[in-house]
Amino acid sequence: MGIFRDIGAPGLIVLILGALLIFGPKRLPELGESIGKMIREFKKSVSGIESESDETKNIEDKKEDK
């Protein structure tokens, strides 16, 4: 999240106000919820890929030991 490190508090306030003006107060919570779901699904898929690669390495190591 290197890009957000450079924004700072004033920039974050401007982003929030801009989003509020664009999407409106009724739609903003729905937007936040959908972004949260998207990030959770992305993290699940990334961790799933990592666990699959770990399992594959373990299986290959067992085959090499034999």
PDB file of N, CA, C and O in Angstrom:
ATOM      1  N   MET A   1       0.831  -1.183   0.000  1.00  0.00           N
ATOM      2  CA  MET A   1       0.000   0.000   0.000  1.00  0.00           C
ATOM      3  C   MET A   1       0.876   1.247   0.000  1.00  0.00           C
ATOM      4  O   MET A   1       0.646   2.177   0.727  1.00  0.00           O
ATOM      5  N   GLY A   2       1.872   1.264  -0.830  1.00  0.00           N
ATOM      6  CA  GLY A   2       2.801   2.361  -0.897  1.00  0.00           C
ATOM      7  C   GLY A   2       2.154   3.671  -1.328  1.00  0.00           C
ATOM      8  O   GLY A   2       2.536   4.739  -0.886  1.00  0.00           O
ATOM      9  N   ILE A   3       1.159   3.592  -2.202  1.00  0.00           N
ATOM     10  CA  ILE A   3       0.527   4.814  -2.681  1.00  0.00           C
ATOM     11  C   ILE A   3      -0.242   5.522  -1.555  1.00  0.00           C
ATOM     12  O   ILE A   3      -0.288   6.740  -1.495  1.00  0.00           O
ATOM     13  N   PHE A   4      -0.849   4.765  -0.655  1.00  0.00           N
ATOM     14  CA  PHE A   4      -1.627   5.364   0.424  1.00  0.00           C
ATOM     15  C   PHE A   4      -0.733   5.958   1.511  1.00  0.00           C
ATOM     16  O   PHE A   4      -1.176   6.794   2.276  1.00  0.00           O
ATOM     17  N   ARG A   5       0.503   5.535   1.565  1.00  0.00           N
ATOM     18  CA  ARG A   5       1.427   6.058   2.557  1.00  0.00           C
ATOM     19  C   ARG A   5       1.734   7.525   2.267  1.00  0.00           C
ATOM     20  O   ARG A   5       1.948   8.316   3.171  1.00  0.00           O
ATOM     21  N   ASP A   6       1.746   7.900   1.002  1.00  0.00           N
ATOM     22  CA  ASP A   6       2.092   9.254   0.604  1.00  0.00           C
ATOM     23  C   ASP A   6       0.913  10.222   0.664  1.00  0.00           C
ATOM     24  O   ASP A   6       1.108  11.427   0.546  1.00  0.00           O
ATOM     25  N   ILE A   7      -0.304   9.723   0.821  1.00  0.00           N
ATOM     26  CA  ILE A   7      -1.480  10.587   0.795  1.00  0.00           C
ATOM     27  C   ILE A   7      -1.579  11.430   2.062  1.00  0.00           C
ATOM     28  O   ILE A   7      -1.738  12.633   1.993  1.00  0.00           O
ATOM     29  N   GLY A   8      -1.508  10.826   3.218  1.00  0.00           N
ATOM     30  CA  GLY A   8      -1.622  11.551   4.469  1.00  0.00           C
ATOM     31  C   GLY A   8      -3.079  11.822   4.842  1.00  0.00           C
ATOM     32  O   GLY A   8      -4.012  11.504   4.098  1.00  0.00           O
ATOM     33  N   ALA A   9      -3.279  12.417   6.004  1.00  0.00           N
ATOM     34  CA  ALA A   9      -4.625  12.663   6.519  1.00  0.00           C
ATOM     35  C   ALA A   9      -5.417  13.658   5.661  1.00  0.00           C
ATOM     36  O   ALA A   9      -6.586  13.395   5.345  1.00  0.00           O
ATOM     37  N   PRO A  10      -4.848  14.797   5.266  1.00  0.00           N
ATOM     38  CA  PRO A  10      -5.634  15.730   4.448  1.00  0.00           C
ATOM     39  C   PRO A  10      -6.055  15.126   3.105  1.00  0.00           C
ATOM     40  O   PRO A  10      -7.181  15.335   2.657  1.00  0.00           O
ATOM     41  N   GLY A  11      -5.172  14.384   2.494  1.00  0.00           N
ATOM     42  CA  GLY A  11      -5.517  13.747   1.228  1.00  0.00           C
ATOM     43  C   GLY A  11      -6.602  12.703   1.387  1.00  0.00           C
ATOM     44  O   GLY A  11      -7.476  12.555   0.531  1.00  0.00           O
ATOM     45  N   LEU A  12      -6.549  11.972   2.498  1.00  0.00           N
ATOM     46  CA  LEU A  12      -7.574  10.968   2.775  1.00  0.00           C
ATOM     47  C   LEU A  12      -8.937  11.617   2.977  1.00  0.00           C
ATOM     48  O   LEU A  12      -9.949  11.109   2.490  1.00  0.00           O
ATOM     49  N   ILE A  13      -8.962  12.745   3.653  1.00  0.00           N
ATOM     50  CA  ILE A  13     -10.226  13.472   3.858  1.00  0.00           C
ATOM     51  C   ILE A  13     -10.783  13.945   2.515  1.00  0.00           C
ATOM     52  O   ILE A  13     -11.987  13.830   2.257  1.00  0.00           O
ATOM     53  N   VAL A  14      -9.926  14.430   1.648  1.00  0.00           N
ATOM     54  CA  VAL A  14     -10.370  14.873   0.321  1.00  0.00           C
ATOM     55  C   VAL A  14     -10.922  13.697  -0.471  1.00  0.00           C
ATOM     56  O   VAL A  14     -11.954  13.822  -1.145  1.00  0.00           O
ATOM     57  N   LEU A  15     -10.272  12.531  -0.394  1.00  0.00           N
ATOM     58  CA  LEU A  15     -10.771  11.339  -1.097  1.00  0.00           C
ATOM     59  C   LEU A  15     -12.143  10.917  -0.585  1.00  0.00           C
ATOM     60  O   LEU A  15     -13.033  10.584  -1.363  1.00  0.00           O
ATOM     61  N   ILE A  16     -12.315  10.936   0.726  1.00  0.00           N
ATOM     62  CA  ILE A  16     -13.602  10.549   1.313  1.00  0.00           C
ATOM     63  C   ILE A  16     -14.699  11.528   0.901  1.00  0.00           C
ATOM     64  O   ILE A  16     -15.802  11.113   0.536  1.00  0.00           O
ATOM     65  N   LEU A  17     -14.405  12.817   0.950  1.00  0.00           N
ATOM     66  CA  LEU A  17     -15.402  13.811   0.538  1.00  0.00           C
ATOM     67  C   LEU A  17     -15.729  13.689  -0.946  1.00  0.00           C
ATOM     68  O   LEU A  17     -16.888  13.821  -1.349  1.00  0.00           O
ATOM     69  N   GLY A  18     -14.722  13.408  -1.764  1.00  0.00           N
ATOM     70  CA  GLY A  18     -14.967  13.215  -3.188  1.00  0.00           C
ATOM     71  C   GLY A  18     -15.846  12.001  -3.452  1.00  0.00           C
ATOM     72  O   GLY A  18     -16.774  12.056  -4.267  1.00  0.00           O
ATOM     73  N   ALA A  19     -15.573  10.909  -2.757  1.00  0.00           N
ATOM     74  CA  ALA A  19     -16.397   9.709  -2.908  1.00  0.00           C
ATOM     75  C   ALA A  19     -17.818   9.972  -2.429  1.00  0.00           C
ATOM     76  O   ALA A  19     -18.788   9.507  -3.034  1.00  0.00           O
ATOM     77  N   LEU A  20     -17.953  10.750  -1.372  1.00  0.00           N
ATOM     78  CA  LEU A  20     -19.285  11.091  -0.853  1.00  0.00           C
ATOM     79  C   LEU A  20     -20.055  11.923  -1.865  1.00  0.00           C
ATOM     80  O   LEU A  20     -21.261  11.706  -2.073  1.00  0.00           O
ATOM     81  N   LEU A  21     -19.387  12.842  -2.524  1.00  0.00           N
ATOM     82  CA  LEU A  21     -20.054  13.667  -3.535  1.00  0.00           C
ATOM     83  C   LEU A  21     -20.419  12.863  -4.776  1.00  0.00           C
ATOM     84  O   LEU A  21     -21.472  13.058  -5.370  1.00  0.00           O
ATOM     85  N   ILE A  22     -19.537  11.940  -5.175  1.00  0.00           N
ATOM     86  CA  ILE A  22     -19.787  11.161  -6.392  1.00  0.00           C
ATOM     87  C   ILE A  22     -20.878  10.121  -6.179  1.00  0.00           C
ATOM     88  O   ILE A  22     -21.810   9.995  -6.972  1.00  0.00           O
ATOM     89  N   PHE A  23     -20.771   9.343  -5.101  1.00  0.00           N
ATOM     90  CA  PHE A  23     -21.681   8.218  -4.897  1.00  0.00           C
ATOM     91  C   PHE A  23     -22.864   8.547  -4.010  1.00  0.00           C
ATOM     92  O   PHE A  23     -23.863   7.835  -4.035  1.00  0.00           O
ATOM     93  N   GLY A  24     -22.779   9.567  -3.188  1.00  0.00           N
ATOM     94  CA  GLY A  24     -23.883   9.937  -2.318  1.00  0.00           C
ATOM     95  C   GLY A  24     -23.849   9.151  -1.013  1.00  0.00           C
ATOM     96  O   GLY A  24     -23.238   8.086  -0.920  1.00  0.00           O
ATOM     97  N   PRO A  25     -24.503   9.693   0.004  1.00  0.00           N
ATOM     98  CA  PRO A  25     -24.444   9.063   1.326  1.00  0.00           C
ATOM     99  C   PRO A  25     -25.163   7.710   1.414  1.00  0.00           C
ATOM    100  O   PRO A  25     -24.819   6.882   2.241  1.00  0.00           O
ATOM    101  N   LYS A  26     -26.150   7.480   0.562  1.00  0.00           N
ATOM    102  CA  LYS A  26     -26.889   6.212   0.629  1.00  0.00           C
ATOM    103  C   LYS A  26     -26.109   5.078  -0.025  1.00  0.00           C
ATOM    104  O   LYS A  26     -26.189   3.938   0.400  1.00  0.00           O
ATOM    105  N   ARG A  27     -25.364   5.384  -1.051  1.00  0.00           N
ATOM    106  CA  ARG A  27     -24.669   4.346  -1.819  1.00  0.00           C
ATOM    107  C   ARG A  27     -23.278   4.049  -1.277  1.00  0.00           C
ATOM    108  O   ARG A  27     -22.723   2.976  -1.530  1.00  0.00           O
ATOM    109  N   LEU A  28     -22.695   4.964  -0.510  1.00  0.00           N
ATOM    110  CA  LEU A  28     -21.324   4.808  -0.025  1.00  0.00           C
ATOM    111  C   LEU A  28     -21.143   3.575   0.868  1.00  0.00           C
ATOM    112  O   LEU A  28     -20.167   2.843   0.687  1.00  0.00           O
ATOM    113  N   PRO A  29     -22.042   3.278   1.817  1.00  0.00           N
ATOM    114  CA  PRO A  29     -21.871   2.041   2.613  1.00  0.00           C
ATOM    115  C   PRO A  29     -21.930   0.772   1.770  1.00  0.00           C
ATOM    116  O   PRO A  29     -21.186  -0.181   2.015  1.00  0.00           O
ATOM    117  N   GLU A  30     -22.797   0.753   0.771  1.00  0.00           N
ATOM    118  CA  GLU A  30     -22.876  -0.410  -0.118  1.00  0.00           C
ATOM    119  C   GLU A  30     -21.568  -0.590  -0.884  1.00  0.00           C
ATOM    120  O   GLU A  30     -21.087  -1.707  -1.056  1.00  0.00           O
ATOM    121  N   LEU A  31     -21.002   0.507  -1.318  1.00  0.00           N
ATOM    122  CA  LEU A  31     -19.740   0.466  -2.043  1.00  0.00           C
ATOM    123  C   LEU A  31     -18.616  -0.058  -1.154  1.00  0.00           C
ATOM    124  O   LEU A  31     -17.830  -0.903  -1.568  1.00  0.00           O
ATOM    125  N   GLY A  32     -18.565   0.424   0.088  1.00  0.00           N
ATOM    126  CA  GLY A  32     -17.556  -0.050   1.033  1.00  0.00           C
ATOM    127  C   GLY A  32     -17.691  -1.529   1.323  1.00  0.00           C
ATOM    128  O   GLY A  32     -16.702  -2.261   1.420  1.00  0.00           O
ATOM    129  N   GLU A  33     -18.934  -1.987   1.457  1.00  0.00           N
ATOM    130  CA  GLU A  33     -19.172  -3.409   1.721  1.00  0.00           C
ATOM    131  C   GLU A  33     -18.730  -4.269   0.546  1.00  0.00           C
ATOM    132  O   GLU A  33     -18.081  -5.305   0.729  1.00  0.00           O
ATOM    133  N   SER A  34     -19.034  -3.834  -0.656  1.00  0.00           N
ATOM    134  CA  SER A  34     -18.645  -4.635  -1.824  1.00  0.00           C
ATOM    135  C   SER A  34     -17.125  -4.644  -2.005  1.00  0.00           C
ATOM    136  O   SER A  34     -16.558  -5.667  -2.387  1.00  0.00           O
ATOM    137  N   ILE A  35     -16.466  -3.537  -1.697  1.00  0.00           N
ATOM    138  CA  ILE A  35     -15.004  -3.508  -1.777  1.00  0.00           C
ATOM    139  C   ILE A  35     -14.412  -4.443  -0.726  1.00  0.00           C
ATOM    140  O   ILE A  35     -13.450  -5.165  -0.996  1.00  0.00           O
ATOM    141  N   GLY A  36     -14.978  -4.457   0.483  1.00  0.00           N
ATOM    142  CA  GLY A  36     -14.505  -5.358   1.536  1.00  0.00           C
ATOM    143  C   GLY A  36     -14.649  -6.820   1.148  1.00  0.00           C
ATOM    144  O   GLY A  36     -13.746  -7.629   1.367  1.00  0.00           O
ATOM    145  N   LYS A  37     -15.789  -7.170   0.542  1.00  0.00           N
ATOM    146  CA  LYS A  37     -16.003  -8.547   0.085  1.00  0.00           C
ATOM    147  C   LYS A  37     -14.992  -8.924  -0.993  1.00  0.00           C
ATOM    148  O   LYS A  37     -14.462 -10.028  -1.001  1.00  0.00           O
ATOM    149  N   MET A  38     -14.730  -7.982  -1.885  1.00  0.00           N
ATOM    150  CA  MET A  38     -13.781  -8.243  -2.966  1.00  0.00           C
ATOM    151  C   MET A  38     -12.379  -8.493  -2.411  1.00  0.00           C
ATOM    152  O   MET A  38     -11.693  -9.423  -2.838  1.00  0.00           O
ATOM    153  N   ILE A  39     -11.980  -7.701  -1.429  1.00  0.00           N
ATOM    154  CA  ILE A  39     -10.650  -7.872  -0.837  1.00  0.00           C
ATOM    155  C   ILE A  39     -10.555  -9.198  -0.092  1.00  0.00           C
ATOM    156  O   ILE A  39      -9.547  -9.902  -0.184  1.00  0.00           O
ATOM    157  N   ARG A  40     -11.618  -9.582   0.635  1.00  0.00           N
ATOM    158  CA  ARG A  40     -11.625 -10.873   1.341  1.00  0.00           C
ATOM    159  C   ARG A  40     -11.498 -12.027   0.365  1.00  0.00           C
ATOM    160  O   ARG A  40     -10.742 -12.978   0.598  1.00  0.00           O
ATOM    161  N   GLU A  41     -12.248 -11.992  -0.730  1.00  0.00           N
ATOM    162  CA  GLU A  41     -12.175 -13.059  -1.722  1.00  0.00           C
ATOM    163  C   GLU A  41     -10.787 -13.130  -2.362  1.00  0.00           C
ATOM    164  O   GLU A  41     -10.270 -14.207  -2.612  1.00  0.00           O
ATOM    165  N   PHE A  42     -10.188 -11.971  -2.608  1.00  0.00           N
ATOM    166  CA  PHE A  42      -8.848 -11.946  -3.182  1.00  0.00           C
ATOM    167  C   PHE A  42      -7.846 -12.575  -2.228  1.00  0.00           C
ATOM    168  O   PHE A  42      -7.009 -13.379  -2.644  1.00  0.00           O
ATOM    169  N   LYS A  43      -7.942 -12.238  -0.940  1.00  0.00           N
ATOM    170  CA  LYS A  43      -7.026 -12.811   0.046  1.00  0.00           C
ATOM    171  C   LYS A  43      -7.211 -14.318   0.163  1.00  0.00           C
ATOM    172  O   LYS A  43      -6.238 -15.063   0.286  1.00  0.00           O
ATOM    173  N   LYS A  44      -8.480 -14.779   0.113  1.00  0.00           N
ATOM    174  CA  LYS A  44      -8.742 -16.221   0.163  1.00  0.00           C
ATOM    175  C   LYS A  44      -8.113 -16.924  -1.029  1.00  0.00           C
ATOM    176  O   LYS A  44      -7.518 -17.986  -0.889  1.00  0.00           O
ATOM    177  N   SER A  45      -8.269 -16.342  -2.209  1.00  0.00           N
ATOM    178  CA  SER A  45      -7.725 -16.997  -3.401  1.00  0.00           C
ATOM    179  C   SER A  45      -6.200 -17.002  -3.375  1.00  0.00           C
ATOM    180  O   SER A  45      -5.583 -17.981  -3.771  1.00  0.00           O
ATOM    181  N   VAL A  46      -5.586 -15.936  -2.896  1.00  0.00           N
ATOM    182  CA  VAL A  46      -4.130 -15.888  -2.823  1.00  0.00           C
ATOM    183  C   VAL A  46      -3.621 -16.900  -1.807  1.00  0.00           C
ATOM    184  O   VAL A  46      -2.665 -17.627  -2.072  1.00  0.00           O
ATOM    185  N   SER A  47      -4.255 -16.977  -0.649  1.00  0.00           N
ATOM    186  CA  SER A  47      -3.806 -17.947   0.353  1.00  0.00           C
ATOM    187  C   SER A  47      -4.075 -19.378  -0.121  1.00  0.00           C
ATOM    188  O   SER A  47      -3.312 -20.283   0.190  1.00  0.00           O
ATOM    189  N   GLY A  48      -5.122 -19.574  -0.896  1.00  0.00           N
ATOM    190  CA  GLY A  48      -5.390 -20.892  -1.458  1.00  0.00           C
ATOM    191  C   GLY A  48      -4.323 -21.312  -2.437  1.00  0.00           C
ATOM    192  O   GLY A  48      -3.899 -22.459  -2.470  1.00  0.00           O
ATOM    193  N   ILE A  49      -3.869 -20.387  -3.239  1.00  0.00           N
ATOM    194  CA  ILE A  49      -2.802 -20.677  -4.204  1.00  0.00           C
ATOM    195  C   ILE A  49      -1.510 -20.995  -3.468  1.00  0.00           C
ATOM    196  O   ILE A  49      -0.788 -21.922  -3.825  1.00  0.00           O
ATOM    197  N   GLU A  50      -1.218 -20.233  -2.403  1.00  0.00           N
ATOM    198  CA  GLU A  50      -0.008 -20.489  -1.635  1.00  0.00           C
ATOM    199  C   GLU A  50      -0.056 -21.853  -0.958  1.00  0.00           C
ATOM    200  O   GLU A  50       0.933 -22.578  -0.953  1.00  0.00           O
ATOM    201  N   SER A  51      -1.208 -22.224  -0.404  1.00  0.00           N
ATOM    202  CA  SER A  51      -1.305 -23.518   0.268  1.00  0.00           C
ATOM    203  C   SER A  51      -1.208 -24.656  -0.742  1.00  0.00           C
ATOM    204  O   SER A  51      -0.629 -25.702  -0.454  1.00  0.00           O
ATOM    205  N   GLU A  52      -1.763 -24.457  -1.936  1.00  0.00           N
ATOM    206  CA  GLU A  52      -1.645 -25.478  -2.978  1.00  0.00           C
ATOM    207  C   GLU A  52      -0.197 -25.665  -3.399  1.00  0.00           C
ATOM    208  O   GLU A  52       0.262 -26.778  -3.612  1.00  0.00           O
ATOM    209  N   SER A  53       0.542 -24.569  -3.519  1.00  0.00           N
ATOM    210  CA  SER A  53       1.941 -24.689  -3.925  1.00  0.00           C
ATOM    211  C   SER A  53       2.758 -25.350  -2.813  1.00  0.00           C
ATOM    212  O   SER A  53       3.687 -26.109  -3.099  1.00  0.00           O
ATOM    213  N   ASP A  54       2.426 -25.078  -1.539  1.00  0.00           N
ATOM    214  CA  ASP A  54       3.110 -25.740  -0.428  1.00  0.00           C
ATOM    215  C   ASP A  54       2.839 -27.239  -0.436  1.00  0.00           C
ATOM    216  O   ASP A  54       3.743 -28.046  -0.219  1.00  0.00           O
ATOM    217  N   GLU A  55       1.582 -27.618  -0.704  1.00  0.00           N
ATOM    218  CA  GLU A  55       1.233 -29.037  -0.761  1.00  0.00           C
ATOM    219  C   GLU A  55       1.973 -29.721  -1.906  1.00  0.00           C
ATOM    220  O   GLU A  55       2.460 -30.837  -1.766  1.00  0.00           O
ATOM    221  N   THR A  56       2.067 -29.041  -3.040  1.00  0.00           N
ATOM    222  CA  THR A  56       2.760 -29.614  -4.193  1.00  0.00           C
ATOM    223  C   THR A  56       4.236 -29.814  -3.881  1.00  0.00           C
ATOM    224  O   THR A  56       4.820 -30.840  -4.227  1.00  0.00           O
ATOM    225  N   LYS A  57       4.845 -28.843  -3.206  1.00  0.00           N
ATOM    226  CA  LYS A  57       6.255 -28.980  -2.824  1.00  0.00           C
ATOM    227  C   LYS A  57       6.448 -30.160  -1.883  1.00  0.00           C
ATOM    228  O   LYS A  57       7.411 -30.921  -2.015  1.00  0.00           O
ATOM    229  N   ASN A  58       5.540 -30.320  -0.917  1.00  0.00           N
ATOM    230  CA  ASN A  58       5.651 -31.431   0.029  1.00  0.00           C
ATOM    231  C   ASN A  58       5.538 -32.773  -0.687  1.00  0.00           C
ATOM    232  O   ASN A  58       6.281 -33.710  -0.393  1.00  0.00           O
ATOM    233  N   ILE A  59       4.630 -32.870  -1.630  1.00  0.00           N
ATOM    234  CA  ILE A  59       4.453 -34.121  -2.380  1.00  0.00           C
ATOM    235  C   ILE A  59       5.702 -34.407  -3.215  1.00  0.00           C
ATOM    236  O   ILE A  59       6.182 -35.540  -3.264  1.00  0.00           O
ATOM    237  N   GLU A  60       6.238 -33.374  -3.862  1.00  0.00           N
ATOM    238  CA  GLU A  60       7.441 -33.565  -4.676  1.00  0.00           C
ATOM    239  C   GLU A  60       8.639 -33.941  -3.811  1.00  0.00           C
ATOM    240  O   GLU A  60       9.469 -34.773  -4.213  1.00  0.00           O
ATOM    241  N   ASP A  61       8.746 -33.353  -2.622  1.00  0.00           N
ATOM    242  CA  ASP A  61       9.848 -33.702  -1.714  1.00  0.00           C
ATOM    243  C   ASP A  61       9.748 -35.157  -1.263  1.00  0.00           C
ATOM    244  O   ASP A  61      10.742 -35.853  -1.171  1.00  0.00           O
ATOM    245  N   LYS A  62       8.522 -35.626  -1.010  1.00  0.00           N
ATOM    246  CA  LYS A  62       8.335 -37.012  -0.583  1.00  0.00           C
ATOM    247  C   LYS A  62       8.711 -37.960  -1.705  1.00  0.00           C
ATOM    248  O   LYS A  62       9.274 -39.022  -1.474  1.00  0.00           O
ATOM    249  N   LYS A  63       8.392 -37.585  -2.954  1.00  0.00           N
ATOM    250  CA  LYS A  63       8.732 -38.423  -4.099  1.00  0.00           C
ATOM    251  C   LYS A  63      10.256 -38.487  -4.275  1.00  0.00           C
ATOM    252  O   LYS A  63      10.800 -39.524  -4.636  1.00  0.00           O
ATOM    253  N   GLU A  64      10.937 -37.378  -4.045  1.00  0.00           N
ATOM    254  CA  GLU A  64      12.395 -37.351  -4.197  1.00  0.00           C
ATOM    255  C   GLU A  64      13.077 -38.161  -3.096  1.00  0.00           C
ATOM    256  O   GLU A  64      14.143 -38.724  -3.326  1.00  0.00           O
ATOM    257  N   ASP A  65      12.494 -38.220  -1.898  1.00  0.00           N
ATOM    258  CA  ASP A  65      13.072 -38.965  -0.790  1.00  0.00           C
ATOM    259  C   ASP A  65      13.043 -40.466  -1.056  1.00  0.00           C
ATOM    260  O   ASP A  65      13.877 -41.204  -0.547  1.00  0.00           O
ATOM    261  N   LYS A  66      12.125 -40.946  -1.855  1.00  0.00           N
ATOM    262  CA  LYS A  66      11.975 -42.379  -2.096  1.00  0.00           C
ATOM    263  C   LYS A  66      12.994 -42.893  -3.026  1.00  0.00           C
ATOM    264  O   LYS A  66      13.763 -42.702  -3.682  1.00  0.00           O
TER     265      LYS A  66
END
